[in-house]
Amino acid sequence: MADNLPSEFDVIVIGTGLPESIIAAACSRSGQRVLHVDSMCAVFGGIYCLRHSVQCLVVDKESGKCKAIIDQYGQRIISKHFLVEDSYLSENTCAHVQYRQISRAILITDRSVLKTDSDQQISILTVPAEEPGTFAVRVIELCSSTMTCMKGSYLVHLTCTSSKTAREDLEPVVQKLFTPYTETEIENEEIEKPRLLWGLYFNMRDSSDVNRNTYNDLPSNVYVCSGPDCALGNDNAVKQAEALFQQICPNEDFCPPPPNPEDIILDGDSLQPEASESSALPEASSETPKESSNLRNPEEPSK
């Protein structure tokens, strides 16, 4: 990838979150030259890089704008716009940013919380807050048909806005819905609740509502994408992607729907009358086609 990577783009996207992926795909579809570490961008004509990291951004002192990045190979890649996921920014840039926190837990259980004859379903549950200052907990349970866990087990995600640590926020809900495995080792014991086989609690920062002005010395052509929020859907990521896309491509439609296949007119359709049965097929050209020029220069060393 380092040998034949172009040195100039219209948009460079750093990060593989949902907003970055949407913007990269939308910009590629609108005709922008996009470099992104994500395969979705390539579907619409962009270039994606695997095992490629960015060492630094190059900022012009006179204009204050970012004009290039330096990759791990020392190659300088020029662009007009740069989209960066929040976690890639330096500590100095984020020194005055006040982040909220999200409490999360990931569990593996032996049965579904939903009592039903089918063992293949996705369950979504909202547990209301019980005390002032706490928040409702969203529970999503995935079965093995979602390809997220082994057959006979279930993968459960619990998420809420943090008021304390993840364990303090979520463990009361876990104790209501599941039975710890250590308490159910007696054979032939009838168990009403699913058994908790494994669990992990952790906190992660929520950058979805961070104001751009709180970042220090951020160039005007560097756009920051947030990480995931604690909402159930992806509405915030789509809205953020659309807002940033309109700043980069103000005269373009954001992710327009594809045309109806029946409305697509291919070149040459219905332009020539149908050939008669006695008409001869055109003879193939005997000239040898010229070889296309190789876009890659083998003599140019990798930068």
CSV table of C-alpha atoms in Angstrom, one decimal:
chain,number,residue,atom,x,y,z
A,1,MET,CA,0.0,0.0,0.0
A,2,ALA,CA,2.8,2.4,0.8
A,3,ASP,CA,4.4,1.9,-2.7
A,4,ASN,CA,1.4,3.1,-4.8
A,5,LEU,CA,-0.6,5.3,-2.4
A,6,PRO,CA,-1.4,8.7,-4.1
A,7,SER,CA,0.0,11.7,-2.4
A,8,GLU,CA,-3.0,14.0,-2.6
A,9,PHE,CA,-6.7,13.7,-1.8
A,10,ASP,CA,-9.7,16.0,-1.2
A,11,VAL,CA,-10.7,14.4,2.1
A,12,ILE,CA,-8.6,12.3,4.5
A,13,VAL,CA,-10.6,10.4,7.2
A,14,ILE,CA,-8.7,9.2,10.3
A,15,GLY,CA,-10.8,6.7,12.4
A,16,THR,CA,-13.2,3.8,11.7
A,17,GLY,CA,-16.3,4.8,13.7
A,18,LEU,CA,-19.7,5.0,12.2
A,19,PRO,CA,-19.7,8.8,11.5
A,20,GLU,CA,-16.4,8.6,9.7
A,21,SER,CA,-17.5,5.6,7.6
A,22,ILE,CA,-20.7,7.4,6.6
A,23,ILE,CA,-18.9,10.7,5.7
A,24,ALA,CA,-16.2,8.9,3.8
A,25,ALA,CA,-18.7,6.9,1.7
A,26,ALA,CA,-20.9,10.1,1.1
A,27,CYS,CA,-17.9,12.1,0.0
A,28,SER,CA,-16.6,9.3,-2.3
A,29,ARG,CA,-20.1,9.1,-3.9
A,30,SER,CA,-20.1,12.8,-4.5
A,31,GLY,CA,-16.9,12.6,-6.5
A,32,GLN,CA,-14.3,13.6,-3.8
A,33,ARG,CA,-11.0,11.9,-3.7
A,34,VAL,CA,-11.1,10.2,-0.2
A,35,LEU,CA,-8.5,8.3,1.8
A,36,HIS,CA,-10.0,6.3,4.7
A,37,VAL,CA,-9.1,3.2,6.8
A,38,ASP,CA,-12.4,1.5,6.0
A,39,SER,CA,-13.7,-0.7,3.2
A,40,MET,CA,-17.1,1.0,3.0
A,41,CYS,CA,-15.4,4.0,1.4
A,42,ALA,CA,-14.0,1.9,-1.4
A,43,VAL,CA,-17.5,0.7,-2.5
A,44,PHE,CA,-18.1,4.2,-3.8
A,45,GLY,CA,-14.6,4.8,-5.3
A,46,GLY,CA,-12.6,5.9,-2.3
A,47,ILE,CA,-9.2,4.4,-1.2
A,48,TYR,CA,-8.9,2.6,2.1
A,49,CYS,CA,-5.6,1.8,3.8
A,50,LEU,CA,-5.1,-1.2,6.1
A,51,ARG,CA,-2.2,-1.4,8.6
A,52,HIS,CA,-1.5,2.3,8.0
A,53,SER,CA,-1.1,4.8,10.8
A,54,VAL,CA,-0.8,8.6,11.0
A,55,GLN,CA,2.2,10.1,12.8
A,56,CYS,CA,1.2,13.7,12.7
A,57,LEU,CA,-0.7,16.5,11.0
A,58,VAL,CA,1.2,19.3,9.1
A,59,VAL,CA,-0.3,22.7,9.8
A,60,ASP,CA,0.6,25.8,7.8
A,61,LYS,CA,1.8,28.6,10.1
A,62,GLU,CA,0.5,31.4,7.9
A,63,SER,CA,-3.1,30.2,7.3
A,64,GLY,CA,-3.4,28.0,10.4
A,65,LYS,CA,-4.9,25.2,8.3
A,66,CYS,CA,-3.9,21.6,8.1
A,67,LYS,CA,-2.4,20.8,4.7
A,68,ALA,CA,-1.1,17.3,5.0
A,69,ILE,CA,-0.5,14.2,7.2
A,70,ILE,CA,2.7,12.2,7.7
A,71,ASP,CA,2.2,8.5,7.7
A,72,GLN,CA,4.2,5.8,9.4
A,73,TYR,CA,6.4,5.5,6.3
A,74,GLY,CA,7.3,9.2,6.3
A,75,GLN,CA,5.1,9.8,3.3
A,76,ARG,CA,3.5,13.2,3.1
A,77,ILE,CA,-0.2,13.1,1.9
A,78,ILE,CA,-1.9,16.3,1.0
A,79,SER,CA,-5.6,17.0,1.4
A,80,LYS,CA,-8.1,19.9,1.7
A,81,HIS,CA,-10.2,18.5,4.5
A,82,PHE,CA,-9.3,16.2,7.4
A,83,LEU,CA,-11.8,14.2,9.6
A,84,VAL,CA,-10.4,12.8,12.8
A,85,GLU,CA,-12.1,10.6,15.4
A,86,ASP,CA,-11.9,12.3,18.9
A,87,SER,CA,-9.7,9.6,20.4
A,88,TYR,CA,-6.9,10.4,17.9
A,89,LEU,CA,-6.5,14.0,19.2
A,90,SER,CA,-3.6,14.8,21.5
A,91,GLU,CA,-4.0,15.5,25.2
A,92,ASN,CA,-3.1,19.1,24.7
A,93,THR,CA,-5.9,19.6,22.1
A,94,CYS,CA,-8.5,18.0,24.5
A,95,ALA,CA,-7.2,19.7,27.7
A,96,HIS,CA,-10.3,21.8,28.3
A,97,VAL,CA,-12.9,19.3,27.0
A,98,GLN,CA,-15.3,18.0,29.6
A,99,TYR,CA,-16.4,14.5,28.7
A,100,ARG,CA,-19.4,12.6,30.0
A,101,GLN,CA,-19.0,8.9,30.7
A,102,ILE,CA,-21.0,5.9,29.6
A,103,SER,CA,-21.3,2.8,31.8
A,104,ARG,CA,-21.3,-0.5,29.9
A,105,ALA,CA,-21.4,-4.2,30.7
A,106,ILE,CA,-21.0,-7.2,28.4
A,107,LEU,CA,-22.4,-10.6,29.7
A,108,ILE,CA,-22.6,-14.2,28.5
A,109,THR,CA,-25.6,-16.1,29.8
A,110,ASP,CA,-27.0,-19.6,29.3
A,111,ARG,CA,-30.7,-18.6,28.7
A,112,SER,CA,-32.8,-15.8,27.4
A,113,VAL,CA,-34.4,-13.3,29.7
A,114,LEU,CA,-37.5,-13.6,27.5
A,115,LYS,CA,-39.4,-16.8,28.2
A,116,THR,CA,-40.5,-18.1,24.8
A,117,ASP,CA,-40.6,-21.4,22.9
A,118,SER,CA,-38.0,-20.0,20.4
A,119,ASP,CA,-34.4,-19.8,21.4
A,120,GLN,CA,-33.5,-17.5,18.5
A,121,GLN,CA,-34.6,-13.9,19.1
A,122,ILE,CA,-33.2,-10.5,20.0
A,123,SER,CA,-34.5,-9.0,23.2
A,124,ILE,CA,-34.5,-5.3,24.0
A,125,LEU,CA,-35.3,-4.1,27.5
A,126,THR,CA,-35.3,-0.7,29.2
A,127,VAL,CA,-34.9,-0.8,33.0
A,128,PRO,CA,-36.1,2.5,34.6
A,129,ALA,CA,-33.9,4.4,37.1
A,130,GLU,CA,-34.8,3.6,40.7
A,131,GLU,CA,-33.0,6.4,42.5
A,132,PRO,CA,-32.6,10.2,41.9
A,133,GLY,CA,-29.4,11.0,40.0
A,134,THR,CA,-29.3,7.6,38.2
A,135,PHE,CA,-30.3,6.8,34.6
A,136,ALA,CA,-32.3,4.1,32.8
A,137,VAL,CA,-30.4,1.1,31.7
A,138,ARG,CA,-30.8,-0.3,28.1
A,139,VAL,CA,-30.4,-4.0,27.8
A,140,ILE,CA,-29.9,-5.8,24.4
A,141,GLU,CA,-29.8,-9.6,24.3
A,142,LEU,CA,-28.4,-11.3,21.2
A,143,CYS,CA,-28.8,-15.0,20.4
A,144,SER,CA,-26.4,-17.3,18.6
A,145,SER,CA,-28.1,-16.8,15.2
A,146,THR,CA,-26.7,-13.2,15.2
A,147,MET,CA,-23.2,-14.8,15.1
A,148,THR,CA,-22.1,-13.0,18.2
A,149,CYS,CA,-21.9,-16.0,20.6
A,150,MET,CA,-21.8,-19.8,20.7
A,151,LYS,CA,-24.9,-21.9,20.3
A,152,GLY,CA,-26.7,-22.4,23.6
A,153,SER,CA,-25.5,-19.0,25.0
A,154,TYR,CA,-26.6,-15.4,24.8
A,155,LEU,CA,-24.6,-12.1,24.6
A,156,VAL,CA,-26.1,-9.3,26.6
A,157,HIS,CA,-25.1,-5.6,26.5
A,158,LEU,CA,-26.1,-3.1,29.2
A,159,THR,CA,-25.6,0.6,28.7
A,160,CYS,CA,-26.5,3.8,30.6
A,161,THR,CA,-25.2,7.3,31.2
A,162,SER,CA,-22.7,7.1,34.1
A,163,SER,CA,-23.4,8.4,37.5
A,164,LYS,CA,-20.8,6.2,39.3
A,165,THR,CA,-18.6,3.4,38.1
A,166,ALA,CA,-19.9,0.9,35.5
A,167,ARG,CA,-20.2,-1.9,38.1
A,168,GLU,CA,-22.1,0.4,40.6
A,169,ASP,CA,-24.4,1.6,37.9
A,170,LEU,CA,-25.2,-1.8,36.3
A,171,GLU,CA,-24.7,-4.5,38.8
A,172,PRO,CA,-28.1,-4.0,40.5
A,173,VAL,CA,-29.8,-4.6,37.1
A,174,VAL,CA,-27.6,-7.7,36.5
A,175,GLN,CA,-28.6,-9.1,39.9
A,176,LYS,CA,-32.3,-8.6,39.1
A,177,LEU,CA,-32.2,-10.3,35.7
A,178,PHE,CA,-29.5,-13.1,36.2
A,179,THR,CA,-28.3,-15.5,38.7
A,180,PRO,CA,-24.5,-15.7,39.4
A,181,TYR,CA,-23.0,-19.0,38.2
A,182,THR,CA,-21.4,-19.8,41.6
A,183,GLU,CA,-24.8,-20.0,43.2
A,184,THR,CA,-26.2,-22.6,40.8
A,185,GLU,CA,-23.7,-25.4,40.9
A,186,ILE,CA,-26.1,-27.8,42.7
A,187,GLU,CA,-27.4,-30.4,40.2
A,188,ASN,CA,-31.1,-30.7,39.5
A,189,GLU,CA,-31.7,-27.3,41.1
A,190,GLU,CA,-34.6,-25.4,39.3
A,191,ILE,CA,-33.4,-22.0,38.2
A,192,GLU,CA,-35.9,-19.3,37.3
A,193,LYS,CA,-33.4,-16.7,36.0
A,194,PRO,CA,-30.7,-17.2,33.4
A,195,ARG,CA,-27.3,-18.0,34.7
A,196,LEU,CA,-24.5,-15.5,34.4
A,197,LEU,CA,-21.5,-17.3,32.9
A,198,TRP,CA,-19.2,-14.3,32.3
A,199,GLY,CA,-19.3,-10.6,32.7
A,200,LEU,CA,-17.2,-7.4,32.1
A,201,TYR,CA,-17.9,-3.9,33.4
A,202,PHE,CA,-16.2,-0.8,32.0
A,203,ASN,CA,-16.6,2.9,31.5
A,204,MET,CA,-16.0,4.8,28.2
A,205,ARG,CA,-16.1,8.5,27.5
A,206,ASP,CA,-19.0,10.1,25.6
A,207,SER,CA,-17.8,12.8,23.1
A,208,SER,CA,-21.1,13.1,21.2
A,209,ASP,CA,-22.0,16.5,22.7
A,210,VAL,CA,-18.6,18.1,22.8
A,211,ASN,CA,-18.5,21.6,21.3
A,212,ARG,CA,-15.9,22.1,18.7
A,213,ASN,CA,-14.8,25.4,20.3
A,214,THR,CA,-13.6,23.5,23.4
A,215,TYR,CA,-10.7,21.9,21.5
A,216,ASN,CA,-7.4,23.8,21.6
A,217,ASP,CA,-5.8,25.2,18.4
A,218,LEU,CA,-7.9,23.0,16.1
A,219,PRO,CA,-7.4,24.0,12.4
A,220,SER,CA,-10.5,25.2,10.6
A,221,ASN,CA,-10.3,22.4,8.0
A,222,VAL,CA,-10.0,19.6,10.7
A,223,TYR,CA,-13.4,18.1,11.6
A,224,VAL,CA,-13.9,16.0,14.8
A,225,CYS,CA,-16.1,12.9,14.8
A,226,SER,CA,-17.4,11.7,18.1
A,227,GLY,CA,-17.4,8.1,19.4
A,228,PRO,CA,-20.6,6.2,20.2
A,229,ASP,CA,-23.2,7.6,22.6
A,230,CYS,CA,-25.5,5.6,24.9
A,231,ALA,CA,-28.5,5.8,22.7
A,232,LEU,CA,-30.0,2.6,21.3
A,233,GLY,CA,-29.9,3.6,17.6
A,234,ASN,CA,-27.4,5.4,15.4
A,235,ASP,CA,-29.4,8.7,14.9
A,236,ASN,CA,-26.7,10.9,16.4
A,237,ALA,CA,-24.0,9.4,14.2
A,238,VAL,CA,-26.0,9.9,11.0
A,239,LYS,CA,-26.9,13.5,12.0
A,240,GLN,CA,-23.3,14.3,12.8
A,241,ALA,CA,-22.1,12.8,9.5
A,242,GLU,CA,-24.7,14.8,7.5
A,243,ALA,CA,-23.7,18.1,9.3
A,244,LEU,CA,-20.0,17.6,8.6
A,245,PHE,CA,-20.7,16.5,5.0
A,246,GLN,CA,-22.6,19.7,4.3
A,247,GLN,CA,-19.5,21.7,5.5
A,248,ILE,CA,-17.2,19.8,3.2
A,249,CYS,CA,-19.6,19.4,0.2
A,250,PRO,CA,-22.2,22.2,0.6
A,251,ASN,CA,-23.6,21.8,-2.9
A,252,GLU,CA,-24.0,18.0,-2.8
A,253,ASP,CA,-26.9,15.8,-1.6
A,254,PHE,CA,-26.1,13.7,1.4
A,255,CYS,CA,-26.3,10.0,0.6
A,256,PRO,CA,-29.0,10.3,-2.1
A,257,PRO,CA,-31.0,7.1,-2.7
A,258,PRO,CA,-29.9,4.9,-5.6
A,259,PRO,CA,-31.9,5.1,-8.8
A,260,ASN,CA,-34.6,2.6,-9.6
A,261,PRO,CA,-33.0,-0.1,-11.8
A,262,GLU,CA,-35.8,0.2,-14.3
A,263,ASP,CA,-35.0,3.9,-14.8
A,264,ILE,CA,-31.3,3.3,-15.6
A,265,ILE,CA,-30.6,3.8,-19.4
A,266,LEU,CA,-27.4,2.2,-20.6
A,267,ASP,CA,-25.5,3.7,-23.5
A,268,GLY,CA,-26.6,2.2,-26.8
A,269,ASP,CA,-29.9,0.9,-25.6
A,270,SER,CA,-32.7,1.2,-28.2
A,271,LEU,CA,-30.5,3.4,-30.4
A,272,GLN,CA,-29.7,0.8,-33.1
A,273,PRO,CA,-32.3,-1.3,-34.9
A,274,GLU,CA,-32.3,-5.0,-34.3
A,275,ALA,CA,-29.9,-6.7,-36.7
A,276,SER,CA,-31.5,-9.1,-39.2
A,277,GLU,CA,-30.8,-12.8,-39.1
A,278,SER,CA,-28.8,-12.6,-42.4
A,279,SER,CA,-26.6,-9.7,-41.2
A,280,ALA,CA,-23.0,-10.7,-40.6
A,281,LEU,CA,-21.3,-10.0,-37.3
A,282,PRO,CA,-18.6,-7.3,-37.5
A,283,GLU,CA,-15.1,-8.7,-37.8
A,284,ALA,CA,-12.8,-8.5,-34.9
A,285,SER,CA,-10.0,-6.0,-35.3
A,286,SER,CA,-6.7,-7.7,-36.1
A,287,GLU,CA,-4.8,-4.9,-34.5
A,288,THR,CA,-3.1,-5.7,-31.2
A,289,PRO,CA,-4.5,-3.4,-28.5
A,290,LYS,CA,-2.0,-1.0,-26.9
A,291,GLU,CA,-1.0,-1.8,-23.3
A,292,SER,CA,-2.4,0.5,-20.7
A,293,SER,CA,0.1,2.5,-18.9
A,294,ASN,CA,1.1,1.2,-15.5
A,295,LEU,CA,0.0,3.5,-12.8
A,296,ARG,CA,2.6,2.2,-10.4
A,297,ASN,CA,6.2,3.3,-10.9
A,298,PRO,CA,8.4,0.5,-9.8
A,299,GLU,CA,11.5,2.7,-9.9
A,300,GLU,CA,10.1,5.1,-7.4
A,301,PRO,CA,11.1,4.1,-3.9
A,302,SER,CA,8.6,3.9,-1.1
A,303,LYS,CA,8.5,7.0,1.0
